[in-house]
């Protein structure tokens, strides 16, 4: 069994916006950036986890994820890179770091997400994970994960070597940590010592003070392009010089240093050997081009789509899926080019503790980019991204089942999303002179619109489809102390067996989120002739069921990324996935165990199968072999 390397800490969504500047703003003397493309990457602890992935260990990330589109995006990127997510609840919004860049230089960093809320408590599975880890990296970005008392107790009791990458706004390292890795600005702020003397002398005094105060084995102060200074039990520090002198984007170099040191210690290296290895890897990282090279945009993984969106790989200018959260601006911290190769933050930072601007291992995924001119996934306005909830009724409760209820009634009634009734409307002229017929839906402003001959892209305005809708439902149910239930599948031809499973699933909790395979995902699983019904239509049909509270479309072959973000209390599959008490566990059981969730199989109606329906139709008969 492969041993696990565990990363614990705060994860951010980093975005780089690349463009050109050729004019000043007419109403203010500031440059105007014309966006060419944007790239999403996990930052903070997520970046460190990506750097550790693919290095001989299974990598698990203990982090807090918000119930919003940013949290869904992070889960997709991390899962695509092979990182196992042990998610904790995070109130509020996903923290985002946006870097506006041109010609390899940073013009501005824009942070959003608001102040950090207290993350939720870890599950028993997280505590077991820490107890059996081969090595642990605490990547503290000052947003609360490293402060959780249960995690700190588990870290203090583990026998695994721990590397602690501290933050000035974070807590002290737990006693017994093998190595702490502040950069020199962080070390001065954390130690609180008066300045004076040479650079090495100041770093040495700060390292000694922190080692004694925190009761850790050693402290390595990173010195940018000069390497690192290691203070250990001996009186004389060890100065480790950088093997190269590189001038490049240093963003994420501190995370690369900490991840490399953790891997080395897990392999049995001495602390001095681990620091030398970390200096070499971080220096090479900057020399090779930094995060843009380490996490190439072309290695993008899947994502959870806003409702009704086509694959972002269609336009030639797009490499990877489109970003789904927020305006077209994208995130990441400000790290200008320079020689501070081992600094976590930009050389211009006042605290020396800024977040990384992106992350990833090699070609394992973990990033995505889109062209600024790409209509797929591009928001229609800065304040109203595609997939946003309609400004209409409460997205959680289409109709109140009882006072104080948080979901919708567990009924099997079927009607189009937002429609007054399920009856089909008359044929009417379409907006382009054609005709539209069918059921009513709800537009972006909450007014009825017609679906039929017109493209079903309007489904993107549904208040029950997409990551935002699912996040809203889950957050509200959790806040009310309810039970979140989820299920998933292709649902290519919706039939009575599907409905029976969905109705049974809804009765197990207070809301039901349905995870639906995208068109690309279905084709990969079932062949190029599937699906018969595109995912926009499938999502709308499911959202029209009275037992379904939200629908989430995902691109991956499995719903693992969606589950890691949603963290449902119960995951349900139809009876054709199990054989009773002696049958194997559902493949999602291990993932649900990470946060204490449960997997359940519900009875399935015999004789109802999409494949059989398709085969019967092609053979000119009916399901069950009856002739027409």
CSV table of C-alpha atoms in Angstrom, one decimal, residues 339-532:
chain,number,residue,atom,x,y,z
A,339,UNK,CA,15.8,36.9,-7.6
A,340,UNK,CA,14.0,36.1,-4.4
A,341,UNK,CA,13.8,32.5,-5.4
A,342,UNK,CA,12.9,31.1,-2.1
A,343,UNK,CA,10.4,33.7,-1.0
A,344,UNK,CA,6.8,32.7,-0.6
A,345,UNK,CA,5.6,36.2,-1.4
A,346,UNK,CA,6.5,38.9,-3.9
A,347,UNK,CA,9.6,41.0,-3.1
A,348,UNK,CA,7.3,44.0,-2.8
A,349,UNK,CA,5.2,42.5,-0.1
A,350,UNK,CA,5.0,44.4,3.2
A,351,UNK,CA,4.5,41.2,5.2
A,352,UNK,CA,6.4,38.7,3.2
A,353,UNK,CA,3.5,36.3,3.5
A,354,UNK,CA,1.5,36.6,0.3
A,355,UNK,CA,-0.1,33.7,-1.3
A,356,UNK,CA,1.2,31.7,-4.2
A,357,UNK,CA,-0.2,32.6,-7.6
A,358,UNK,CA,-0.8,29.2,-8.8
A,359,UNK,CA,0.3,25.7,-8.4
A,360,UNK,CA,0.7,22.2,-9.7
A,361,UNK,CA,3.0,19.4,-10.3
A,362,UNK,CA,4.2,18.6,-13.8
A,363,UNK,CA,1.8,17.5,-16.4
A,364,UNK,CA,-0.8,16.1,-14.0
A,365,UNK,CA,-3.3,18.9,-14.4
A,366,UNK,CA,-4.2,21.5,-11.9
A,367,UNK,CA,-4.7,24.5,-14.2
A,368,UNK,CA,-7.0,25.8,-16.9
A,369,UNK,CA,-7.0,28.7,-19.2
A,370,UNK,CA,-9.4,30.5,-21.6
A,371,UNK,CA,-9.2,33.2,-24.2
A,372,UNK,CA,-10.6,36.6,-23.3
A,373,UNK,CA,-12.6,36.4,-26.5
A,374,UNK,CA,-14.0,32.9,-25.9
A,375,UNK,CA,-17.7,33.1,-25.6
A,376,UNK,CA,-17.8,29.7,-23.8
A,377,UNK,CA,-17.8,30.2,-20.1
A,378,UNK,CA,-17.3,34.0,-20.4
A,379,UNK,CA,-19.5,36.1,-18.1
A,380,UNK,CA,-22.0,38.3,-19.8
A,381,UNK,CA,-21.1,41.1,-17.4
A,382,UNK,CA,-18.7,41.6,-14.5
A,383,UNK,CA,-21.5,41.4,-12.0
A,384,UNK,CA,-23.5,38.5,-13.6
A,385,UNK,CA,-21.4,35.5,-14.6
A,386,UNK,CA,-22.8,32.7,-16.7
A,387,UNK,CA,-24.4,30.2,-14.4
A,388,UNK,CA,-25.4,32.7,-11.8
A,389,UNK,CA,-28.6,32.2,-10.0
A,390,UNK,CA,-31.6,34.0,-11.4
A,391,UNK,CA,-32.8,37.0,-9.5
A,392,UNK,CA,-36.0,35.3,-8.7
A,393,UNK,CA,-37.3,33.1,-6.0
A,394,UNK,CA,-35.3,31.4,-3.3
A,395,UNK,CA,-33.0,28.9,-5.2
A,396,UNK,CA,-33.3,26.4,-2.4
A,397,UNK,CA,-37.1,26.1,-1.9
A,398,UNK,CA,-39.2,26.2,-5.0
A,399,UNK,CA,-42.2,25.6,-2.8
A,400,UNK,CA,-42.3,25.5,1.0
A,401,UNK,CA,-43.2,22.0,2.3
A,402,UNK,CA,-43.6,23.2,5.9
A,403,UNK,CA,-42.6,26.1,8.0
A,404,UNK,CA,-38.9,26.2,8.5
A,405,UNK,CA,-38.2,23.7,5.8
A,406,UNK,CA,-34.9,24.1,4.0
A,407,UNK,CA,-35.3,22.0,0.9
A,408,UNK,CA,-38.2,21.2,-1.4
A,409,UNK,CA,-41.0,18.7,-0.8
A,410,UNK,CA,-39.9,15.1,-1.5
A,411,UNK,CA,-42.6,14.7,-4.1
A,412,UNK,CA,-42.3,13.2,-7.6
A,413,UNK,CA,-44.2,15.9,-9.4
A,414,UNK,CA,-42.7,16.9,-12.6
A,415,UNK,CA,-42.8,20.4,-14.1
A,416,UNK,CA,-40.3,22.6,-16.0
A,417,UNK,CA,-38.0,24.7,-13.8
A,418,UNK,CA,-39.7,27.9,-12.9
A,419,UNK,CA,-42.9,27.2,-14.8
A,420,UNK,CA,-46.3,27.7,-13.5
A,421,UNK,CA,-47.5,24.3,-14.8
A,422,UNK,CA,-46.2,21.4,-16.7
A,423,UNK,CA,-48.4,21.8,-19.7
A,424,UNK,CA,-46.9,22.7,-23.0
A,425,UNK,CA,-47.4,26.2,-24.3
A,426,UNK,CA,-48.6,27.1,-27.8
A,427,UNK,CA,-46.3,27.6,-30.8
A,428,UNK,CA,-45.1,31.1,-30.9
A,429,UNK,CA,-42.8,33.1,-33.1
A,430,UNK,CA,-39.2,32.8,-31.9
A,431,UNK,CA,-36.8,35.7,-31.5
A,432,UNK,CA,-35.2,35.1,-34.9
A,433,UNK,CA,-38.4,34.6,-36.8
A,434,UNK,CA,-38.6,30.9,-36.1
A,435,UNK,CA,-41.0,29.1,-33.8
A,436,UNK,CA,-40.7,28.1,-30.2
A,437,UNK,CA,-42.9,25.6,-28.4
A,438,UNK,CA,-42.7,23.8,-25.2
A,439,UNK,CA,-42.6,24.6,-21.5
A,440,UNK,CA,-41.9,27.8,-19.8
A,441,UNK,CA,-38.7,28.5,-18.0
A,442,UNK,CA,-37.4,31.4,-16.0
A,443,UNK,CA,-35.0,33.9,-17.4
A,444,UNK,CA,-32.2,35.8,-15.8
A,445,UNK,CA,-34.6,38.5,-14.5
A,446,UNK,CA,-37.2,35.9,-13.3
A,447,UNK,CA,-39.5,36.5,-16.2
A,448,UNK,CA,-40.9,33.5,-18.2
A,449,UNK,CA,-39.1,32.5,-21.4
A,450,UNK,CA,-39.9,29.9,-23.9
A,451,UNK,CA,-37.9,26.8,-24.7
A,452,UNK,CA,-38.2,24.7,-27.9
A,453,UNK,CA,-36.6,25.4,-31.2
A,454,UNK,CA,-34.4,28.1,-29.6
A,455,UNK,CA,-31.0,26.8,-28.2
A,456,UNK,CA,-31.3,25.4,-24.7
A,457,UNK,CA,-28.4,27.6,-23.6
A,458,UNK,CA,-31.1,29.5,-21.7
A,459,UNK,CA,-30.9,26.6,-19.2
A,460,UNK,CA,-27.8,28.3,-17.9
A,461,UNK,CA,-30.1,30.8,-16.2
A,462,UNK,CA,-31.9,28.2,-14.1
A,463,UNK,CA,-31.8,28.8,-10.4
A,464,UNK,CA,-31.3,25.0,-9.8
A,465,UNK,CA,-28.5,24.1,-12.2
A,466,UNK,CA,-24.8,24.7,-11.8
A,467,UNK,CA,-22.2,25.0,-9.1
A,468,UNK,CA,-23.6,28.2,-7.6
A,469,UNK,CA,-27.1,26.7,-7.3
A,470,UNK,CA,-25.7,23.5,-5.7
A,471,UNK,CA,-23.6,25.5,-3.3
A,472,UNK,CA,-26.5,27.7,-2.3
A,473,UNK,CA,-28.7,24.6,-1.5
A,474,UNK,CA,-26.0,22.8,0.4
A,475,UNK,CA,-25.0,25.9,2.5
A,476,UNK,CA,-28.5,26.6,3.5
A,477,UNK,CA,-29.3,23.0,4.4
A,478,UNK,CA,-26.2,22.7,6.5
A,479,UNK,CA,-26.8,26.0,8.2
A,480,UNK,CA,-30.2,24.7,9.3
A,481,UNK,CA,-28.7,21.5,10.6
A,482,UNK,CA,-30.2,19.4,7.8
A,483,UNK,CA,-28.9,16.3,5.9
A,484,UNK,CA,-27.4,16.8,2.4
A,485,UNK,CA,-28.0,13.9,0.0
A,486,UNK,CA,-26.4,13.5,-3.4
A,487,UNK,CA,-26.6,11.0,-6.2
A,488,UNK,CA,-25.2,10.9,-9.7
A,489,UNK,CA,-25.2,9.3,-13.2
A,490,UNK,CA,-25.5,10.0,-16.9
A,491,UNK,CA,-29.3,10.1,-17.0
A,492,UNK,CA,-29.1,9.9,-20.8
A,493,UNK,CA,-32.8,8.9,-21.3
A,494,UNK,CA,-34.6,9.8,-18.1
A,495,UNK,CA,-37.0,6.9,-17.2
A,496,UNK,CA,-39.1,5.6,-14.4
A,497,UNK,CA,-36.1,3.7,-12.8
A,498,UNK,CA,-34.2,7.0,-12.5
A,499,UNK,CA,-37.2,8.8,-11.0
A,500,UNK,CA,-37.8,6.0,-8.4
A,501,UNK,CA,-34.1,6.2,-7.4
A,502,UNK,CA,-34.3,10.0,-7.1
A,503,UNK,CA,-37.5,10.0,-5.1
A,504,UNK,CA,-36.1,7.4,-2.7
A,505,UNK,CA,-32.8,9.4,-2.4
A,506,UNK,CA,-34.7,12.6,-1.6
A,507,UNK,CA,-36.5,11.0,1.3
A,508,UNK,CA,-33.2,10.3,3.0
A,509,UNK,CA,-32.4,13.9,3.8
A,510,UNK,CA,-33.4,17.6,3.4
A,511,UNK,CA,-32.1,18.2,-0.1
A,512,UNK,CA,-31.0,16.3,-3.1
A,513,UNK,CA,-28.1,17.3,-5.4
A,514,UNK,CA,-27.8,15.3,-8.6
A,515,UNK,CA,-24.3,15.1,-10.2
A,516,UNK,CA,-24.6,14.6,-13.9
A,517,UNK,CA,-21.9,13.5,-16.3
A,518,UNK,CA,-21.2,16.0,-19.1
A,519,UNK,CA,-21.4,15.1,-22.7
A,520,UNK,CA,-17.7,14.5,-22.9
A,521,UNK,CA,-17.8,12.4,-19.8
A,522,UNK,CA,-20.6,10.2,-21.1
A,523,UNK,CA,-18.8,9.7,-24.4
A,524,UNK,CA,-15.7,8.7,-22.6
A,525,UNK,CA,-17.6,6.1,-20.5
A,526,UNK,CA,-20.1,4.7,-23.0
A,527,UNK,CA,-18.7,5.4,-26.5
A,528,UNK,CA,-18.8,8.0,-29.2
A,529,UNK,CA,-22.5,7.4,-30.0
A,530,UNK,CA,-23.5,8.6,-26.5
A,531,UNK,CA,-25.1,10.6,-25.1
A,532,UNK,CA,-28.3,10.8,-27.0
